[in-house]
Structures are given as C-alpha cells and as structure tokens.
Tab-separated table of C-alpha atoms and ligand atoms in Angstrom:
chain	number	residue	atom	x	y	z
A	475	MET	CA	-3.728	-21.431	23.489
A	476	ARG	CA	-0.061	-21.164	23.698
A	477	ASP	CA	1.946	-18.390	21.739
A	478	LYS	CA	5.326	-18.919	22.767
A	479	ASP	CA	6.658	-20.885	19.808
A	480	LEU	CA	4.495	-18.228	17.100
A	481	ILE	CA	7.694	-15.271	16.035
A	482	ILE	CA	7.410	-13.148	13.247
A	483	GLY	CA	10.438	-12.311	11.564
A	484	VAL	CA	11.038	-8.657	10.058
A	485	LEU	CA	13.658	-8.517	7.976
A	486	GLY	CA	16.093	-5.773	9.678
A	487	ILE	CA	17.834	-4.690	6.918
A	488	GLN	CA	16.826	-0.910	5.573
A	489	GLY	CA	13.558	0.232	6.094
A	490	ASP	CA	10.186	0.996	8.279
A	491	ILE	CA	12.187	-1.848	11.181
A	492	GLU	CA	11.330	-0.839	13.625
A	493	GLU	CA	7.594	0.595	12.886
A	494	ASN	CA	6.770	-3.173	10.742
A	495	VAL	CA	8.240	-4.565	15.340
A	496	SER	CA	6.178	-2.410	17.143
A	497	GLN	CA	3.112	-2.265	14.284
A	498	THR	CA	3.411	-6.667	15.228
A	499	GLU	CA	3.652	-6.430	18.677
A	500	THR	CA	0.019	-3.624	18.890
A	501	ALA	CA	-1.168	-6.563	16.668
A	502	PHE	CA	-0.070	-9.395	19.176
A	503	HIS	CA	-1.588	-7.303	22.145
A	504	SER	CA	-5.414	-6.699	20.596
A	505	LEU	CA	-5.613	-9.677	19.797
A	506	GLY	CA	-4.489	-11.387	23.619
A	507	LYS	CA	-1.734	-13.505	21.830
A	508	LYS	CA	1.865	-13.870	23.330
A	509	GLY	CA	3.621	-13.970	20.230
A	510	GLU	CA	7.471	-12.925	19.385
A	511	VAL	CA	8.974	-10.130	17.055
A	512	ARG	CA	12.156	-11.084	15.734
A	513	VAL	CA	14.308	-8.803	12.970
A	514	VAL	CA	15.730	-11.064	10.424
A	515	ARG	CA	19.655	-10.612	9.712
A	516	HIS	CA	21.105	-13.783	9.249
A	517	SER	CA	20.186	-17.158	7.264
A	518	LYS	CA	20.249	-18.693	10.572
A	519	ASP	CA	17.374	-15.685	12.145
A	520	ILE	CA	14.607	-18.076	9.936
A	521	SER	CA	14.657	-21.287	11.630
A	522	GLY	CA	11.448	-20.859	13.962
A	523	LEU	CA	9.388	-18.376	12.543
A	524	SER	CA	5.909	-18.447	12.132
A	525	GLY	CA	5.400	-15.647	9.233
A	526	LEU	CA	8.549	-12.849	8.440
A	527	ILE	CA	7.031	-8.705	7.102
A	528	LEU	CA	9.470	-7.548	4.440
A	529	PRO	CA	9.517	-4.285	5.404
A	530	GLY	CA	8.937	-1.156	2.734
A	531	GLY	CA	12.108	1.322	2.697
A	532	GLU	CA	14.432	1.446	-0.993
A	533	SER	CA	14.837	-2.591	-2.159
A	534	THR	CA	17.763	-1.890	-4.277
A	535	VAL	CA	19.900	-0.818	-0.979
A	536	VAL	CA	17.156	-4.704	0.245
A	537	SER	CA	17.855	-6.264	-2.670
A	538	ASN	CA	22.651	-5.502	-2.513
A	539	LEU	CA	22.473	-6.544	1.340
A	540	ALA	CA	21.108	-9.636	1.102
A	541	THR	CA	23.525	-10.708	-1.132
A	542	VAL	CA	25.964	-9.872	0.647
A	543	ASN	CA	23.882	-12.080	3.281
A	544	GLY	CA	25.192	-15.105	1.837
A	545	ASP	CA	22.306	-17.179	0.987
A	546	LEU	CA	19.426	-14.798	3.328
A	547	PHE	CA	16.908	-14.670	0.180
A	548	HIS	CA	17.267	-18.600	-0.290
A	549	LYS	CA	15.827	-19.194	3.058
A	550	ILE	CA	13.218	-16.609	3.246
A	551	ALA	CA	12.448	-18.094	-0.686
A	552	ASP	CA	12.373	-21.483	0.085
A	553	ALA	CA	9.872	-20.059	3.938
A	554	VAL	CA	7.850	-19.130	2.506
A	555	SER	CA	7.406	-21.998	-1.084
A	556	ARG	CA	6.988	-24.223	2.025
A	557	GLY	CA	3.655	-22.029	3.155
A	558	MET	CA	4.414	-19.543	5.393
A	559	PRO	CA	3.026	-16.179	5.258
A	560	VAL	CA	4.970	-13.412	4.701
A	561	LEU	CA	3.896	-9.795	4.912
A	562	GLY	CA	5.578	-7.487	2.108
A	563	THR	CA	5.749	-4.005	2.118
A	564	CYS	CA	6.027	-1.443	-0.587
A	565	ALA	CA	9.720	-1.926	-1.296
A	566	GLY	CA	8.437	-5.377	0.098
A	567	MET	CA	6.305	-6.189	-2.467
A	568	ILE	CA	8.982	-4.998	-5.393
A	569	ILE	CA	11.890	-7.267	-3.085
A	570	LEU	CA	9.155	-10.837	-3.731
A	571	SER	CA	7.596	-9.377	-6.976
A	572	THR	CA	8.341	-10.661	-10.264
A	573	ARG	CA	9.700	-8.914	-12.167
A	574	ALA	CA	9.845	-4.834	-11.950
A	575	TYR	CA	10.225	-2.390	-13.338
A	576	ASP	CA	11.072	2.268	-13.661
A	577	ARG	CA	9.474	4.087	-15.696
A	578	VAL	CA	12.638	5.995	-16.315
A	579	ILE	CA	15.353	4.129	-16.187
A	580	GLY	CA	13.248	0.664	-17.725
A	581	GLN	CA	13.971	-2.775	-15.999
A	582	THR	CA	15.659	-2.705	-12.549
A	583	LYS	CA	19.139	-5.583	-12.241
A	584	GLN	CA	17.955	-5.652	-8.456
A	585	LYS	CA	17.480	-9.187	-7.793
A	586	LEU	CA	14.457	-10.167	-6.855
A	587	LEU	CA	12.955	-12.604	-4.480
A	588	SER	CA	11.119	-14.100	-7.580
A	589	LEU	CA	7.496	-15.870	-5.170
A	590	LEU	CA	4.505	-13.485	-6.363
A	591	ASN	CA	3.867	-14.098	-9.506
A	592	ILE	CA	3.141	-9.640	-10.148
A	593	VAL	CA	5.065	-7.002	-12.526
A	594	VAL	CA	5.854	-3.820	-10.381
A	595	GLU	CA	6.364	-0.424	-11.259
A	596	ARG	CA	8.387	1.720	-9.180
A	597	ASN	CA	7.903	5.360	-8.056
A	598	ALA	CA	4.050	5.176	-9.917
A	599	PHE	CA	3.089	8.073	-8.422
A	600	GLY	CA	5.956	10.938	-8.339
A	601	ARG	CA	9.286	11.061	-5.471
A	602	GLN	CA	8.400	11.784	-2.429
A	603	LYS	CA	7.563	15.050	-2.151
A	604	ASP	CA	4.240	13.564	-3.678
A	605	SER	CA	3.377	10.722	-0.949
A	606	PHE	CA	-0.056	10.660	-0.281
A	607	GLU	CA	-2.307	8.838	1.747
A	608	ALA	CA	-6.284	7.395	0.754
A	609	ASP	CA	-8.877	5.488	2.091
A	610	MET	CA	-9.878	2.595	0.472
A	611	GLU	CA	-12.116	-0.426	0.266
A	612	ILE	CA	-10.476	-3.480	1.678
A	613	PRO	CA	-13.038	-6.362	1.824
A	614	LEU	CA	-10.800	-9.033	2.801
A	615	MET	CA	-9.483	-6.385	6.077
A	616	GLY	CA	-13.233	-6.312	7.181
A	617	LYS	CA	-16.168	-3.264	6.170
A	618	ARG	CA	-14.555	-0.215	7.506
A	619	PRO	CA	-12.112	1.796	4.668
A	620	PHE	CA	-8.337	1.291	4.959
A	621	LYS	CA	-6.316	4.418	5.179
A	622	GLY	CA	-2.216	3.708	3.194
A	623	ILE	CA	-0.122	5.405	2.960
A	624	PHE	CA	1.952	5.841	-0.290
A	625	ILE	CA	5.420	6.713	0.348
A	626	ARG	CA	7.095	6.803	-3.020
A	627	ALA	CA	5.060	4.111	-4.236
A	628	PRO	CA	4.773	1.046	-6.595
A	629	ILE	CA	1.402	-0.417	-8.374
A	630	VAL	CA	1.453	-3.889	-10.304
A	631	SER	CA	0.770	-2.796	-13.728
A	632	LYS	CA	0.847	-6.907	-14.447
A	633	ALA	CA	-1.527	-9.080	-12.764
A	634	GLU	CA	-0.213	-13.061	-12.956
A	635	ALA	CA	-2.711	-15.951	-12.500
A	636	GLY	CA	-3.507	-17.341	-9.448
A	637	VAL	CA	-3.279	-12.739	-7.914
A	638	GLN	CA	-5.748	-12.121	-6.080
A	639	VAL	CA	-6.061	-8.469	-6.593
A	640	ILE	CA	-7.244	-7.189	-3.421
A	641	ALA	CA	-6.873	-3.097	-2.711
A	642	LYS	CA	-7.228	-0.414	-6.008
A	643	ILE	CA	-6.727	2.708	-6.268
A	644	GLU	CA	-8.805	3.824	-9.084
A	645	ASP	CA	-8.020	1.634	-12.050
A	646	LYS	CA	-3.856	0.802	-9.796
A	647	VAL	CA	-4.016	-2.305	-8.582
A	648	VAL	CA	-2.617	-1.510	-4.774
A	649	ALA	CA	-2.452	-4.755	-3.084
A	650	VAL	CA	-2.351	-8.335	-4.109
A	651	LYS	CA	-2.691	-11.365	-2.559
A	652	GLN	CA	-1.534	-14.865	-3.912
A	653	ASP	CA	-1.841	-17.826	-1.822
A	654	ASN	CA	0.535	-17.390	1.969
A	655	ILE	CA	2.090	-13.909	0.627
A	656	VAL	CA	0.104	-10.441	0.548
A	657	ALA	CA	1.704	-7.145	-0.485
A	658	THR	CA	0.545	-3.768	-0.112
A	659	ALA	CA	2.392	-0.285	-2.450
A	660	PHE	CA	1.331	1.317	1.159
A	661	HIS	CA	2.828	1.306	4.126
A	662	PRO	CA	0.237	-0.545	7.084
A	663	GLU	CA	3.437	0.353	9.262
A	664	LEU	CA	2.428	3.601	8.778
A	665	GLY	CA	-0.712	4.736	11.446
A	666	SER	CA	-2.351	3.354	13.757
A	667	ASP	CA	-4.580	0.891	11.417
A	668	ASN	CA	-2.743	-2.759	12.800
A	669	ARG	CA	-5.449	-5.234	10.526
A	670	PHE	CA	-2.574	-5.641	7.695
A	671	HIS	CA	-0.502	-7.603	11.488
A	672	VAL	CA	-3.647	-9.155	12.905
A	673	HIS	CA	-3.981	-10.515	9.781
A	674	LEU	CA	-0.808	-12.160	9.321
A	675	ILE	CA	-0.456	-13.366	13.004
A	676	LYS	CA	-3.682	-15.492	12.313
A	677	SER	CA	-2.116	-16.485	9.255
A	678	ALA	CA	0.477	-17.749	11.374
A	679	SER	CA	-0.577	-19.050	13.740
A	680	ASP	CA	-2.574	-21.347	10.931
A	681	PHE	CA	0.637	-22.893	9.895
A	682	ARG	CA	2.458	-21.981	13.016
A	683	ASP	CA	-0.777	-25.158	13.302
A	684	ARG	CA	-0.656	-27.191	10.351
A	685	THR	CA	3.909	-27.166	10.765
A	686	ASN	CA	3.009	-28.055	13.898
A	687	ILE	CA	0.677	-31.574	13.966
A	688	MET	CA	2.665	-31.937	10.381
A	689	ARG	CA	5.792	-33.022	12.476
A	690	GLY	CA	3.770	-34.577	15.378
A	691	VAL	CA	4.336	-31.941	17.644
A	692	GLY	CA	2.351	-29.268	20.442
A	693	PHE	CA	-0.423	-31.134	21.823
A	694	GLU	CA	-0.551	-30.662	25.291
A	695	PRO	CA	-1.382	-34.342	27.061
A	696	THR	CA	-4.346	-34.310	27.936
A	697	ASN	CA	-5.694	-35.310	31.535
A	698	PRO	CA	-8.127	-38.847	31.614
B	1528	LIG	N1	10.500	3.141	-4.180
B	1528	LIG	C1	10.618	2.942	-3.301
B	1528	LIG	C2	11.185	1.343	-4.066
B	1528	LIG	O1	11.606	1.554	-4.909
B	1528	LIG	C3	10.140	1.951	-2.167
B	1528	LIG	C4	9.336	3.259	-1.510
B	1528	LIG	C5	8.567	4.093	-0.060
B	1528	LIG	O2	8.867	1.732	-0.029
B	1528	LIG	N2	8.804	3.686	0.586
B	1528	LIG	O3	12.215	0.164	-3.150
C-alpha cells in the first residue's frame, strides 16, 4: 500500500514531543508502513495530516501558546470534527476535554478544544513525586496488559454520552474513546509499548483512504 501521503502530526508546542515522534516512528516500523511524522507548530502544518497527537506536558502552557499561535486551535478542532483521528495523552487529554478543574484551585480558565465530552480533574493522583506505573487491562489494545505511566495525571471525573471508557484504575477512568478521539491520562509515548500509536496509525490510514475516495484520488491505474 502507498503510504507516502500518510502523515501523523505531533503538536510541537511543549511536552513529550520527541518521545511521541519516536514512538510513532517505531509504530510505523512495526506495521511495515513508510509514513511521515510531522511536528506541528503553525496552523499551516495541519494541512495534509491524517492523524494527530497532542502530547503530555503542561496543559496551561499549551493552551496559552496555542492562543498566541493564532488559529492553530481552530484548525485542529476543524480537522478533528471532520473525523481526523487524534490521540491526546495526559495534558493532551485535558486540552481535548470540555471542562477541566483542579481540586485545589477549582475550575481552570485555560482554553480547551471542547471536542471530547468529558470533564477532567487535573493532578488527580497528586504531584510529580506521586508518579507511578500500573498494568491495566485495555481490551481495545489486545489481550496483553498495558503498562501506563502516570505523571501528575488527570482522571476523567465525568464521561458524557458517546464516550466509551477504555481503561480504569480501580474505579477511576483513565482512558476514553469517542469516535475518532482516543485520550489517556497516562503516557503511551513513554515506555516500550507502542500499541496506542499503532492504533492511531491504523485509524489514520483508514481516514486517509476514506478522504481520498471522497476526493476521487488515490486510485492507482490498473493495467488492462
Ligand atoms: N498536570 C498536567 C496538566 O494539568 C498534566 C501532566 C502531564 O501531561 N504529565 O497539564
């Protein structure tokens, strides 16, 4: 299959940018696909993407800088609303949500994409020193447990209609899926398990094929 036009973007404002680039490259390799990974810093970088990653980091910094970067947020929201697959990890999950609060400071005023119908509680497991790893059953990713790395992680305190819970720790929701959006409170870009990135690439490849068909491109001429 042709994959030169299969491009996965990694929002390159702040946080685990390099880690996501290299996890996506590893995932392309394990799928035997030759796609491209593009660091996205300006709204013009969104065009031509088939999938996007919003990395973990500090969601308030990402919100502020995205505002300074003009219509970058708008372009992302538009592409995701048109069905482009997106993976948001930790701060990325917060940015995708409709409402975010912190138990200590209350409702945060940060700019959110409001694409994923969840309410998140930021820093719900405590501070940096309370970071931990946990093995979780995530059937969407296959039978083998997934080791999640949690760093100042949020939890999903409310999942509205249309949101599927895909992972929990005890009674706490830590990963969700809503149509083309997958979001995790942990960091699949850290560690050696690339199944979330593989899942994103497969979804992005389907999305690319669908949009090419709609645009009437992407067919190789067949020999008579
Ligand atoms: N606590 C951070 C925030 O609220 C998220 C932490 C992370 O992405 N590791 O943005």
